[in-house]
Structure formats: C-alpha cells, structure tokens
PDB file of C-alpha atoms in Angstrom:
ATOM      1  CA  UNK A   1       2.616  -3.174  19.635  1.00 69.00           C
ATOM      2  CA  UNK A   2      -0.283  -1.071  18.421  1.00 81.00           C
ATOM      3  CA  UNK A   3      -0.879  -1.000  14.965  1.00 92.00           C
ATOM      4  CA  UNK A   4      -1.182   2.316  12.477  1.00 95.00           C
ATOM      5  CA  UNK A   5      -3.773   4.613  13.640  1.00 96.00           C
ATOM      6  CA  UNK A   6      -5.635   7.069  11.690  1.00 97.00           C
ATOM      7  CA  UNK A   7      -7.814   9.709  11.852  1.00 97.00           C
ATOM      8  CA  UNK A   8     -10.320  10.455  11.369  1.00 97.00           C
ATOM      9  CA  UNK A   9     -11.713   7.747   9.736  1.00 96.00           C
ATOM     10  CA  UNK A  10     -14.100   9.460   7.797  1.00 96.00           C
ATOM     11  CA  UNK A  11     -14.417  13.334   6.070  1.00 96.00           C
ATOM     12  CA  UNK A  12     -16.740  14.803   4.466  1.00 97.00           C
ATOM     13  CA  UNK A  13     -16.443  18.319   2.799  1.00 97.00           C
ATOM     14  CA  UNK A  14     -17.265  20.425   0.351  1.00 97.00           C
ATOM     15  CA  UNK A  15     -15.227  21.874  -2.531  1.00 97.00           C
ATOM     16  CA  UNK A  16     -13.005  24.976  -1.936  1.00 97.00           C
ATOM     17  CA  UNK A  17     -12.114  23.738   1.581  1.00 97.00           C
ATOM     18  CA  UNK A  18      -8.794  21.946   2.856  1.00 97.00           C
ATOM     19  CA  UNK A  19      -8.650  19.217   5.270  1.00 98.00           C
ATOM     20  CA  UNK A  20      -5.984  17.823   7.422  1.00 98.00           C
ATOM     21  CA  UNK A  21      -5.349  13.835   8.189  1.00 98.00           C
ATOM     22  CA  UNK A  22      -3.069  12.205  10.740  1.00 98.00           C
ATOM     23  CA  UNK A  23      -1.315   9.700  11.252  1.00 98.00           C
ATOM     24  CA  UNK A  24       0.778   7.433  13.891  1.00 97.00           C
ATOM     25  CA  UNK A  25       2.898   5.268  12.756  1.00 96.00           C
ATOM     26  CA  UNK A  26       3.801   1.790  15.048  1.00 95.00           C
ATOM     27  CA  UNK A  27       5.735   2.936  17.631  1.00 93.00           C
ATOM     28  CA  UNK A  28       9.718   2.960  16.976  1.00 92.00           C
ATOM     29  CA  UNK A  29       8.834   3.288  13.313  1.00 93.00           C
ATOM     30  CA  UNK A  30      10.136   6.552  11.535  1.00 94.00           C
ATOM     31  CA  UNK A  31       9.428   6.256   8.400  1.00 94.00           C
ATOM     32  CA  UNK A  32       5.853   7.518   7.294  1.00 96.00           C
ATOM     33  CA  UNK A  33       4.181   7.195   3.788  1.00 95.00           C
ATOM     34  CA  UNK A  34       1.042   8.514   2.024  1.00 96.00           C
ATOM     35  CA  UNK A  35      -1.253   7.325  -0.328  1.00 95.00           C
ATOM     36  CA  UNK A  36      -3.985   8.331  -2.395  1.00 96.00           C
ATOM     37  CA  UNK A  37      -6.260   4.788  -3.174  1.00 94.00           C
ATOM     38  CA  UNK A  38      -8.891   5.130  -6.014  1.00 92.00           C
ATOM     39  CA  UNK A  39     -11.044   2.765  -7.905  1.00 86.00           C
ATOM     40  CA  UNK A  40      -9.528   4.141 -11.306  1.00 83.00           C
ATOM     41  CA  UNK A  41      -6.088   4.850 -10.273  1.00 85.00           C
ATOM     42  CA  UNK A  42      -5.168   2.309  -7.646  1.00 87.00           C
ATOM     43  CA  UNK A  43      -2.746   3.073  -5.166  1.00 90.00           C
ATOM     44  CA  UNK A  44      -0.884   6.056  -6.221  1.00 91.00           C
ATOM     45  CA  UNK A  45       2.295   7.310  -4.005  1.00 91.00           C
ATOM     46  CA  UNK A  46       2.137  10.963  -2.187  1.00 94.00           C
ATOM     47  CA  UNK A  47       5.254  11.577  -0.162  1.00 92.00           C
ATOM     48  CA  UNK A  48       7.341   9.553   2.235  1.00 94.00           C
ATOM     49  CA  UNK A  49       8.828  10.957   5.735  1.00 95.00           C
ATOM     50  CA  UNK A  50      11.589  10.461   7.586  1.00 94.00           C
ATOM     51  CA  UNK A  51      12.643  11.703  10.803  1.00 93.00           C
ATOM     52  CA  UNK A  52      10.869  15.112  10.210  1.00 95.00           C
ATOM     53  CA  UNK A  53      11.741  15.366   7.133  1.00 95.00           C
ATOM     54  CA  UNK A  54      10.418  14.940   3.615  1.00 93.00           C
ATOM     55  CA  UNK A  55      12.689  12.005   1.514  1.00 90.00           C
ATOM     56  CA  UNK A  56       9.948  11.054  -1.502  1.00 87.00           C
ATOM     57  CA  UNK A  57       7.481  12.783  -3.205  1.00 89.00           C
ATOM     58  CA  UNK A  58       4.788  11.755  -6.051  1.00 89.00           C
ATOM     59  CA  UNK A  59       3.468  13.301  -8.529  1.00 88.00           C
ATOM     60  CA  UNK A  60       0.639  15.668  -7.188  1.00 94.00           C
ATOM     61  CA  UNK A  61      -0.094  18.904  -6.694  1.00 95.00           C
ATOM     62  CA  UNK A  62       1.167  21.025  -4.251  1.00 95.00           C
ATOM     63  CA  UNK A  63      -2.474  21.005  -2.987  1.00 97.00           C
ATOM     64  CA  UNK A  64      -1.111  18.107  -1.422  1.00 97.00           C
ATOM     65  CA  UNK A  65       1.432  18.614   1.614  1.00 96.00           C
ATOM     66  CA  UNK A  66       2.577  16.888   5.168  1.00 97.00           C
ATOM     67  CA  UNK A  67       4.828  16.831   7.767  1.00 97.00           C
ATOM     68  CA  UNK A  68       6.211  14.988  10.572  1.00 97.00           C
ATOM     69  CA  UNK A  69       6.881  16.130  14.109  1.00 97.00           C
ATOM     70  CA  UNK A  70       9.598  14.694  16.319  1.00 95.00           C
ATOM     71  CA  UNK A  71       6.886  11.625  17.517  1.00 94.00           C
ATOM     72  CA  UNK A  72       7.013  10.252  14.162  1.00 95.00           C
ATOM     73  CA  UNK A  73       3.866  11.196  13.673  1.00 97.00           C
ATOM     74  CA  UNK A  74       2.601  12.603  10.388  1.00 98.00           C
ATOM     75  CA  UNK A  75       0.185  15.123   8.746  1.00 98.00           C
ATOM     76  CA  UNK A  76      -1.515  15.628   5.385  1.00 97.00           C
ATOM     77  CA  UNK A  77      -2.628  18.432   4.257  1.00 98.00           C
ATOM     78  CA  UNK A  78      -4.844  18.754   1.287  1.00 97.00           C
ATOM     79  CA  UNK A  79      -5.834  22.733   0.244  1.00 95.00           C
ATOM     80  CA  UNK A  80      -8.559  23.664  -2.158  1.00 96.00           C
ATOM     81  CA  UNK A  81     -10.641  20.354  -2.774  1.00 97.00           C
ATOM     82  CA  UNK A  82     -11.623  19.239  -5.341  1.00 97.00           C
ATOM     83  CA  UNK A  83     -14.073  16.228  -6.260  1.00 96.00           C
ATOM     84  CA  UNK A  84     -11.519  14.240  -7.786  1.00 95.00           C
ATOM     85  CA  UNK A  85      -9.559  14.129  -4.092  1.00 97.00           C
ATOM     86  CA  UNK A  86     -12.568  11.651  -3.157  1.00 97.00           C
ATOM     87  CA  UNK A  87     -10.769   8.982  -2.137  1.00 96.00           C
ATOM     88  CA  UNK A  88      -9.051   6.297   0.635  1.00 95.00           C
ATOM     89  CA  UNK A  89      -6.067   7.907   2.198  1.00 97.00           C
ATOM     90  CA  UNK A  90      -3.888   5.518   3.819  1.00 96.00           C
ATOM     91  CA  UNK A  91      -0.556   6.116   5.332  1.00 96.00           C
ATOM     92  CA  UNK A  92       2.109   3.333   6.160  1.00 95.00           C
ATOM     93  CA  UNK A  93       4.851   3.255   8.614  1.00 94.00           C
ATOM     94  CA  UNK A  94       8.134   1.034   8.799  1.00 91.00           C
ATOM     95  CA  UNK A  95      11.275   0.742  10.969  1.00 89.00           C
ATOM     96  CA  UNK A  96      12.941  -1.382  13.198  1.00 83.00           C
ATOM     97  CA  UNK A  97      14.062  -4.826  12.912  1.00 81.00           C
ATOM     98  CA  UNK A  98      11.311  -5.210  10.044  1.00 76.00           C
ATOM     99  CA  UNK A  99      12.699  -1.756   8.085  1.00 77.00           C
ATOM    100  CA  UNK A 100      12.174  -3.072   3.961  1.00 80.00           C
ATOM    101  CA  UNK A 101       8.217  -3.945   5.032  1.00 86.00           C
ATOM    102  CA  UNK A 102       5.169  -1.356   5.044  1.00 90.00           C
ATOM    103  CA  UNK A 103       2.422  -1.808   7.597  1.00 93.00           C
ATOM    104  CA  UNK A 104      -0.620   0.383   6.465  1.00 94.00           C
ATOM    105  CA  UNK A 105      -3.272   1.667   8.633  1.00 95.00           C
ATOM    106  CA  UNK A 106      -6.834   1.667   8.455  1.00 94.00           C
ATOM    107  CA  UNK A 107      -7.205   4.631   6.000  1.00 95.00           C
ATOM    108  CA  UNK A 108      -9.208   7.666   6.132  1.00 97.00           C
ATOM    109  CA  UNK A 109     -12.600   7.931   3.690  1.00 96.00           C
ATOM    110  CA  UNK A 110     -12.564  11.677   1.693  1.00 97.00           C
ATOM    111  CA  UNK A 111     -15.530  12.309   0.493  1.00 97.00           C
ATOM    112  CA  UNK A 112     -15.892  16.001  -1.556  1.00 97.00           C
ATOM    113  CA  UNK A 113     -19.164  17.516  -2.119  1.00 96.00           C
TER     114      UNK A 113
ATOM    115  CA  UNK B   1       9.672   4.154 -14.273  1.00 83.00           C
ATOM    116  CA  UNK B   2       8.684   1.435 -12.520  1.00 90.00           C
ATOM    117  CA  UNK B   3       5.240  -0.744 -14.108  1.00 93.00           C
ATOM    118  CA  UNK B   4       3.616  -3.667 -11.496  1.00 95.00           C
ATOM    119  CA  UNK B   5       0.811  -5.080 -13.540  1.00 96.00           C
ATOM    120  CA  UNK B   6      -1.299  -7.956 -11.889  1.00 96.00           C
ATOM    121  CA  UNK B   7      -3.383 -10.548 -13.898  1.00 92.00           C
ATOM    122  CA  UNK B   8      -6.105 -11.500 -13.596  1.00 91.00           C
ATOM    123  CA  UNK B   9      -7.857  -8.073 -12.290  1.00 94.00           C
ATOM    124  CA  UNK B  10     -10.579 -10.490 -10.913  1.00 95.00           C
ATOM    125  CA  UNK B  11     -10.881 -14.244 -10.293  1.00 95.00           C
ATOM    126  CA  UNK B  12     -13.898 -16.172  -8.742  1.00 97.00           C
ATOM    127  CA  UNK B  13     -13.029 -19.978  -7.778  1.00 96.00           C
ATOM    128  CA  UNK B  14     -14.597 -22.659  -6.069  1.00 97.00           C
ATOM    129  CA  UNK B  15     -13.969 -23.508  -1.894  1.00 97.00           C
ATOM    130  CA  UNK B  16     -10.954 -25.675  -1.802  1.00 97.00           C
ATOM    131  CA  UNK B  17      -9.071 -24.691  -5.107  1.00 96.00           C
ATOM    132  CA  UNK B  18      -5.504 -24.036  -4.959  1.00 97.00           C
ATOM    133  CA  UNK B  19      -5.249 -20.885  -7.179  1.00 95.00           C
ATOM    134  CA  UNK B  20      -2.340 -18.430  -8.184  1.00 96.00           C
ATOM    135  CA  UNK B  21      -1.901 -14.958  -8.242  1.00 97.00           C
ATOM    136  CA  UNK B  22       0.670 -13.217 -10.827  1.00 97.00           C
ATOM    137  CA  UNK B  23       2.535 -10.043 -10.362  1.00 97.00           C
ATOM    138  CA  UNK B  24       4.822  -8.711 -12.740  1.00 97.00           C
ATOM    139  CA  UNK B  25       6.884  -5.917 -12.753  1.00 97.00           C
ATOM    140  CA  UNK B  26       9.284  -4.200 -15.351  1.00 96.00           C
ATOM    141  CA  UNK B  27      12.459  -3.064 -13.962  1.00 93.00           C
ATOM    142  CA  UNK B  28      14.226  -5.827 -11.999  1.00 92.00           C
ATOM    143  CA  UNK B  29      16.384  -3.899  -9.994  1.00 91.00           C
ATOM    144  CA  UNK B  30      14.225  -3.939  -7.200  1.00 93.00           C
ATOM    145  CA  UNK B  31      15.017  -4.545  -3.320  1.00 92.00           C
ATOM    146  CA  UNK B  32      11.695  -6.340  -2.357  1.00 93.00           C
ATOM    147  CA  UNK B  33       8.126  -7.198  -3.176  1.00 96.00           C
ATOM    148  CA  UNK B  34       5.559  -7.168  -0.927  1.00 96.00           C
ATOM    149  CA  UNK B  35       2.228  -9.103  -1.151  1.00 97.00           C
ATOM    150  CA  UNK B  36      -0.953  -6.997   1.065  1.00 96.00           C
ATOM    151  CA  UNK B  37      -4.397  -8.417   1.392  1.00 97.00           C
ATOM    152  CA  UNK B  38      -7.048  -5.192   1.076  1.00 95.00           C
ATOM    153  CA  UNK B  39     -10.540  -6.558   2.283  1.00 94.00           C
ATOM    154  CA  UNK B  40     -13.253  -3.652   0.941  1.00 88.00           C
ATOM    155  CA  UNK B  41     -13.021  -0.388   2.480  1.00 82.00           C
ATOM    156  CA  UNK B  42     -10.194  -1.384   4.644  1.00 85.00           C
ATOM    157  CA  UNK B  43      -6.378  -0.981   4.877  1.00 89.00           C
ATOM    158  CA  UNK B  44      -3.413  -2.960   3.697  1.00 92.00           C
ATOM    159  CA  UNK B  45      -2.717  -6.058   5.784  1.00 93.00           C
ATOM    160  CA  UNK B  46       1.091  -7.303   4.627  1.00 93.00           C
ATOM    161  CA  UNK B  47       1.341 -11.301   4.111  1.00 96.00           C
ATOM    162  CA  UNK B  48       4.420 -11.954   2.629  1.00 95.00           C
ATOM    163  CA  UNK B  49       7.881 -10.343   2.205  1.00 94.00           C
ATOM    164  CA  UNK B  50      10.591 -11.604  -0.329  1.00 95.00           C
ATOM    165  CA  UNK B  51      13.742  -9.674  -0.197  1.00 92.00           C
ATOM    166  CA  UNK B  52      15.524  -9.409  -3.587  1.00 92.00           C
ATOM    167  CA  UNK B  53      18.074 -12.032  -2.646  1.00 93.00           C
ATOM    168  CA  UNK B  54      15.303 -14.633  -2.208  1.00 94.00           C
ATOM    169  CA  UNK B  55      13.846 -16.978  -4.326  1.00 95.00           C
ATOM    170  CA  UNK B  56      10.046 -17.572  -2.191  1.00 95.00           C
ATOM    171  CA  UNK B  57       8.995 -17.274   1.173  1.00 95.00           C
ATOM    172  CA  UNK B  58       5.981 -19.054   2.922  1.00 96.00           C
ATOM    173  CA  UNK B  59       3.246 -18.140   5.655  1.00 95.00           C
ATOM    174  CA  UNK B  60       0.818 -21.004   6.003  1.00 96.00           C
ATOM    175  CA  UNK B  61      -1.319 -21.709   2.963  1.00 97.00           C
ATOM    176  CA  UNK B  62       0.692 -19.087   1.333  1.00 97.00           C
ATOM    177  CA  UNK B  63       3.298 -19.178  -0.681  1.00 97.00           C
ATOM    178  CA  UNK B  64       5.460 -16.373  -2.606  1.00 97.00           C
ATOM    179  CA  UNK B  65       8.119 -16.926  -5.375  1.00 97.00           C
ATOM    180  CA  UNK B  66      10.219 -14.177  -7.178  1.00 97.00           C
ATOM    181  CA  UNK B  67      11.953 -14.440  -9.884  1.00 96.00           C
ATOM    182  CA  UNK B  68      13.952 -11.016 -10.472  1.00 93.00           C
ATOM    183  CA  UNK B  69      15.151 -11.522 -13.766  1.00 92.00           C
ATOM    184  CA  UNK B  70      12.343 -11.996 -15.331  1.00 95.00           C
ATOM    185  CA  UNK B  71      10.235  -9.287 -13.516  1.00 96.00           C
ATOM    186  CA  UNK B  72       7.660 -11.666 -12.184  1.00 97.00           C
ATOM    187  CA  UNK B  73       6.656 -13.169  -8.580  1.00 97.00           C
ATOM    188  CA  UNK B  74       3.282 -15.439  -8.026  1.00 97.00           C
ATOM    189  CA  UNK B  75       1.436 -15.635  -4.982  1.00 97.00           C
ATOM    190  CA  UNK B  76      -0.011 -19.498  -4.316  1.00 97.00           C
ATOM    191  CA  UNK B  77      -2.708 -19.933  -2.065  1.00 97.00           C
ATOM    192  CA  UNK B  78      -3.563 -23.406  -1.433  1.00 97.00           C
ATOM    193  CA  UNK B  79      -7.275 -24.827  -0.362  1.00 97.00           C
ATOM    194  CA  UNK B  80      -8.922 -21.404  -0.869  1.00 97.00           C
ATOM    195  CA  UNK B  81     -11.491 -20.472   2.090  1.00 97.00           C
ATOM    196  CA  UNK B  82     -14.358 -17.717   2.062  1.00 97.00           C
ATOM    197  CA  UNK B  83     -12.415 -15.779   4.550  1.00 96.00           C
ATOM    198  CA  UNK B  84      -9.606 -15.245   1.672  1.00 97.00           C
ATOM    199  CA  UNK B  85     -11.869 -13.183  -0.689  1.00 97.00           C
ATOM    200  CA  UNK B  86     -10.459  -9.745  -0.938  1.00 97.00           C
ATOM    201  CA  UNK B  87      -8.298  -7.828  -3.313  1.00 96.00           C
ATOM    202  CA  UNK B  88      -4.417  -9.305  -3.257  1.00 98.00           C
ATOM    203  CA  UNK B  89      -1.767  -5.900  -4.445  1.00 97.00           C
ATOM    204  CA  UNK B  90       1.701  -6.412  -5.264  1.00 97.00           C
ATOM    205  CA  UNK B  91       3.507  -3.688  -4.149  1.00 95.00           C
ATOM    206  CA  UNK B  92       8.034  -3.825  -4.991  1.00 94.00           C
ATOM    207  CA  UNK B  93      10.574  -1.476  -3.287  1.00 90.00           C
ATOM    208  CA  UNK B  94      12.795   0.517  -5.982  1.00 85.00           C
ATOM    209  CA  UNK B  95      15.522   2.931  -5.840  1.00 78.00           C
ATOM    210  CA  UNK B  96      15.383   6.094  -3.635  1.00 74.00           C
ATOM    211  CA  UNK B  97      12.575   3.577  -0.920  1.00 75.00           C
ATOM    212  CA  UNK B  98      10.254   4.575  -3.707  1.00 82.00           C
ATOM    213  CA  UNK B  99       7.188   1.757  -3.398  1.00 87.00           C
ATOM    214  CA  UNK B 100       5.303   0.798  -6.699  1.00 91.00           C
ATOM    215  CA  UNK B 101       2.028  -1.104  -6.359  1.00 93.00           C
ATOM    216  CA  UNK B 102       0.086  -3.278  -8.722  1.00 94.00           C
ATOM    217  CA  UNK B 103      -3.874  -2.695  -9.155  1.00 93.00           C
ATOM    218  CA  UNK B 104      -4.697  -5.890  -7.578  1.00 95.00           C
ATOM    219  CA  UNK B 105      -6.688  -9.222  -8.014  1.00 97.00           C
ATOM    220  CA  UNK B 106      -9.784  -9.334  -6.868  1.00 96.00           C
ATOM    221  CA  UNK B 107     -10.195 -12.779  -5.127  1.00 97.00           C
ATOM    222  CA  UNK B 108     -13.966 -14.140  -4.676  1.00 97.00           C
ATOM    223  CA  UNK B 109     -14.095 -17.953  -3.340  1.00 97.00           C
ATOM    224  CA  UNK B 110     -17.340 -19.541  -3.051  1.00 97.00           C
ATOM    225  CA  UNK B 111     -18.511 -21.669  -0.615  1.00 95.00           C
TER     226      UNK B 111
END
C-alpha cells in the first residue's frame, strides 16, 4: 500500500496570505490528523477527521481549518499568516486492521515571509 | 491534561552501545503509546506499538516496555548503528483518540 502523501512539500508565502495543504491518507484509512511541528513547541495537535467530519480539535486559532471529502482525503486551511505559522505540517492517517497506530506522511515545509 | 516528557532531550553515544530512551507520561489512563523515529526534516516513521494491556513489545534491536501505573515506558535499542541517529518521540493515545507527544530525544551515534 502507498504510504501518506502530501503536498506540496514545500510553501513559501508572505504574511497576510492563506494557504491550503493536502493530504491522502493510506488507502482504507479514514481517520486523518494534523499537526503543527516546531523547534520550540514540538508536535502540537490541530484537528482530527473522520469520515468527513471533524471529531478533535486543538487549541488554535480559527485561522486554522480543514476538511475531508468522501476519499478520505483531507485539507488544511490556514487564513491570514503569520510568521509564527513557519513550520512542518504533517498529517497522519489510521484505519483498518492497524486502527490504535498513526502513520505520518512526509510533511509539508511553511515558510512565512 | 495529558504531559509526555522525554529525557534526555539529546544523547550522543558510541557505535555499538546499547542505550535507553525514557518516556514518561502523567495520566495513566491511556490506550497506547507509540514510539516514531523523525530523521531531520522528515516525517514520523512508527517503530513500535504497545497497547495499554501490554507490558513490551519488540521489533529487532528494539525493544519497548510500558509500565501504566507508573506513567513511564523506555525504548531499548541494542548495538546502536549510525543509521539510528535521529530524534525518537513518544507519542500515547488518551480519551476522546486525542494523541499527546513527547519533545523527543535526539539520538547521535558515532562511528
């Protein structure tokens, strides 16, 4: 089975501007989470989806926002940058026979001008 | 709310050292713990799982024990390579499939 895809791999832009990431998850998988990586906050949760719809949430802004469509495959929306969003987005998917384990993708690089 | 602190933050050993990783986490009613291995840059590759009912689990030169009550699990690696420097997280599954993740060990071995 393919892995977690995501893309793009890399972003640039500036501040003021939103950006959208995707995300597949491992096909069969339905359950989709975000998160923000930093070097001085670690891995910090965003939101969790499943089966379209929204089950967990963190503690961000509502600059930050996602969805799912009916492939499983998930969004992320981030309005309004600003620096601090610099970061590694990475998004993990689980399901099937191997449902209590996360299997992370590659990540997506943010940088904000 | 749910704390996963990992000591140390960084450890450098020798090629060939059997070393140990410590996780610890401070409320026990937890369904899992994962261990991932983050090489720089990259994403999370999963190595082991230990569901709440289990004691350890083992993958080659890895080993995993959990000890629920006391909030802790330790990741063994034994004869450390160069190909296992990266940053080890902790991550453990609470209520609500709400994961909590440790800020890592930062693993160099030297040749």
């Amino acid at each position: 089975k393919a892995g977690v895809t995501q893309t793009p791999r890399y972003l640039i832009k500036t501040r003021g501007q939103q950006v959208t990431l995707s995300c597949s998850p491992i096909s069969g998988h339905r359950s989709v989470s975000w998160y923000q990586q930093t070097p001085g906050q670690g891995l910090q949760f965003l939101f969790e989806y499943f089966s379209e719809t929204q089950r967990n949430k963190g503690n961000f802004p509502g600059r930050f926002s996602g969805r799912q469509f009916s492939n499983s495959r998930s969004e992320m929306n981030v309005s309004t940058l600003e620096l601090g969003d610099s970061a590694l987005y990475l998004c993990a998917s689980s399901g099937g026979d191997r449902a209590h384990e996360q299997f992370f993708g590659p990540g997506t690089r943010l940088t904000v001008l | 709310k749910q704390e996963v602190t990992q000591i140390p933050a960084a450890l450098s050993v020798p090629e060939g050292e059997n070393l140990v990783l410590n996780c610890s986490f401070t409320d026990s009613a937890i369904y899992n713990l994962q261990w991932f291995r983050q090489d720089p840059g990259k994403g999370l590759t999963s190595l082991l799982l230990i569901q709440s009912s289990q004691r350890e689990q083992t993958s080659g030169r890895l080993n995993a024990s959990l000890d629920k009550s006391s909030g802790r699990s330790t990741l063994y690696i034994a004869a450390s390579q160069p190909g296992d420097s990266a940053t080890y997280l902790c991550a453990v599954r609470g209520n609500f499939n709400k994961f909590y993740f440790g800020s890592g060990t930062k693993l160099n071995v030297k040749p």
